[in-house]
Amino acid sequence: MERCSSLPQNKLFQLSTDIENFHNIMPENFKSLEIIKENDYGKIVIEKINFLGIPLKIKTKHVIAKPNVHEIHILSGPTKGTVFTETYVPSGDGTIVSIEVKLILSGFFRMFGFLEGYIKNKMSATMDEFIICAEKFDDSLSPNQN
């Protein structure tokens, strides 16, 4: 998946990797993110999210390679084993965001292989929503320029 944003690469990357405050950018999808362990290799996070309309509590590992790569490894829940690799590349007046997803369905969801396409569509829609929310969130932080 690939999208464009009007935000500069460093700003969009900063918003995407601000784990402690990410729920402020997308409050409908992410209810809270709590870092429970942090070291040189990443951050282990307990996330309260809405997944396909279902409230879930999952454990994730976030690996941040500045200035432009953010990996999210799902450690628990119905998509345990899934890895998202986000890459942020400057382009013209903004940023191109690419997300490579290695989707793994586990537990009950493994029996429903047809869900894979639906989940990927929802992920694509969530990516669109992230770009919109990040740009609006950044605007709300900027002083009024009128």
Coordinates of C-alpha atoms in Angstrom, one line a residue:
M1 CA 0.0 0.0 0.0
E2 CA 1.2 3.4 -0.8
R3 CA -0.2 6.9 -0.1
C4 CA 0.9 10.5 -0.3
S5 CA 0.7 13.2 2.4
S6 CA 1.3 16.9 2.2
L7 CA 3.3 16.7 5.5
P8 CA 7.1 16.8 5.4
Q9 CA 8.7 13.3 5.9
N10 CA 10.2 14.1 9.3
K11 CA 6.9 15.5 10.6
L12 CA 4.8 12.5 9.4
F13 CA 7.3 10.0 10.7
Q14 CA 7.4 11.8 14.1
L15 CA 3.6 11.6 14.3
S16 CA 3.5 7.9 13.3
T17 CA 6.1 6.9 15.8
D18 CA 4.9 8.9 18.8
I19 CA 3.6 5.8 20.5
E20 CA 2.6 7.5 23.7
N21 CA 0.3 10.0 21.9
F22 CA -0.8 8.1 18.8
H23 CA -4.3 7.5 20.2
N24 CA -4.8 11.3 20.0
I25 CA -4.3 11.2 16.2
M26 CA -6.7 8.2 15.6
P27 CA -8.9 8.0 18.7
E28 CA -11.6 5.9 16.9
N29 CA -9.1 3.1 16.1
F30 CA -6.6 3.4 18.9
K31 CA -8.0 3.8 22.4
S32 CA -4.7 3.7 24.3
L33 CA -1.1 2.6 23.8
E34 CA 1.0 1.9 26.9
I35 CA 4.7 1.2 26.6
I36 CA 5.5 -1.7 29.0
K37 CA 9.2 -2.2 28.0
E38 CA 11.7 -0.2 26.0
N39 CA 15.2 -1.0 24.9
D40 CA 17.6 -0.4 22.0
Y41 CA 15.7 -2.9 19.9
G42 CA 12.2 -1.5 20.2
K43 CA 9.2 -0.8 22.4
I44 CA 6.8 -3.4 23.7
V45 CA 3.3 -1.9 23.8
I46 CA -0.1 -2.9 25.1
E47 CA -2.6 -1.4 22.6
K48 CA -6.3 -1.1 23.2
I49 CA -7.8 -0.9 19.6
N50 CA -10.9 -1.4 17.6
F51 CA -10.3 -4.2 15.1
L52 CA -13.1 -4.8 12.6
G53 CA -15.4 -3.1 15.1
I54 CA -14.3 -5.4 17.9
P55 CA -12.5 -3.8 20.9
L56 CA -9.2 -5.7 21.5
K57 CA -6.2 -5.5 23.8
I58 CA -3.1 -6.7 21.9
K59 CA 0.7 -6.7 22.5
T60 CA 2.9 -5.2 19.8
K61 CA 6.6 -4.5 19.3
H62 CA 7.6 -1.3 17.6
V63 CA 11.0 -1.0 15.9
I64 CA 11.9 2.5 14.9
A65 CA 14.8 3.0 12.5
K66 CA 15.2 6.8 12.1
P67 CA 14.7 8.6 9.9
N68 CA 12.1 6.7 7.9
V69 CA 11.3 3.1 8.9
H70 CA 8.8 1.9 11.5
E71 CA 8.0 -1.8 11.9
I72 CA 5.1 -3.0 14.0
H73 CA 5.1 -6.7 15.0
I74 CA 1.8 -8.1 16.4
L75 CA 2.6 -10.3 19.4
S76 CA -0.9 -11.3 20.5
G77 CA -4.5 -11.4 19.3
P78 CA -6.2 -12.6 16.1
T79 CA -3.4 -11.3 13.8
K80 CA -0.5 -12.6 16.0
G81 CA 2.6 -12.8 13.8
T82 CA 1.6 -10.0 11.4
V83 CA 4.3 -7.5 10.6
F84 CA 3.8 -4.0 9.2
T85 CA 6.8 -2.2 7.7
E86 CA 6.2 1.5 7.1
T87 CA 8.6 3.5 5.0
Y88 CA 8.4 7.3 4.8
V89 CA 10.1 8.9 1.7
P90 CA 10.2 12.7 0.9
S91 CA 8.6 13.6 -2.3
G92 CA 8.0 17.0 -3.8
D93 CA 6.1 19.0 -1.2
G94 CA 5.3 16.0 1.0
T95 CA 5.9 12.4 1.8
I96 CA 5.2 9.0 0.2
V97 CA 4.2 6.5 2.8
S98 CA 4.5 2.8 1.9
I99 CA 3.3 0.0 4.1
E100 CA 4.2 -3.6 3.5
V101 CA 2.0 -6.0 5.4
K102 CA 2.8 -9.7 6.1
L103 CA -0.7 -10.6 7.4
I104 CA -1.1 -13.7 9.6
L105 CA -4.5 -14.8 10.9
S106 CA -4.4 -16.8 14.1
G107 CA -6.8 -18.5 16.4
F108 CA -10.4 -18.4 15.4
F109 CA -9.7 -16.1 12.5
R110 CA -7.5 -18.8 10.8
M111 CA -10.6 -20.7 9.9
F112 CA -11.9 -17.8 7.8
G113 CA -9.3 -17.3 5.1
F114 CA -11.8 -15.2 3.1
L115 CA -11.3 -12.5 5.8
E116 CA -7.8 -11.8 4.5
G117 CA -9.1 -9.7 1.6
Y118 CA -11.6 -7.9 3.8
I119 CA -8.9 -7.2 6.5
K120 CA -6.5 -5.9 3.8
N121 CA -9.2 -3.5 2.5
K122 CA -9.8 -2.3 6.1
M123 CA -6.1 -1.7 6.5
S124 CA -6.0 0.3 3.3
A125 CA -8.9 2.4 4.5
T126 CA -7.1 2.9 7.9
M127 CA -4.0 4.0 6.1
D128 CA -6.1 6.7 4.2
E129 CA -7.7 7.7 7.6
F130 CA -4.2 8.0 9.2
I131 CA -3.0 10.4 6.5
I132 CA -6.2 12.6 6.9
C133 CA -6.0 12.4 10.7
A134 CA -2.3 13.2 10.8
E135 CA -2.7 16.2 8.5
K136 CA -5.6 17.5 10.6
F137 CA -3.8 16.8 13.8
D138 CA -0.7 18.7 12.5
D139 CA -3.0 21.6 11.5
S140 CA -4.5 21.7 15.0
L141 CA -1.0 22.1 16.5
S142 CA 0.0 24.9 14.1
P143 CA -0.8 28.5 15.0
N144 CA -3.5 30.1 12.9
Q145 CA -1.9 31.6 9.8
N146 CA -4.7 34.0 8.9

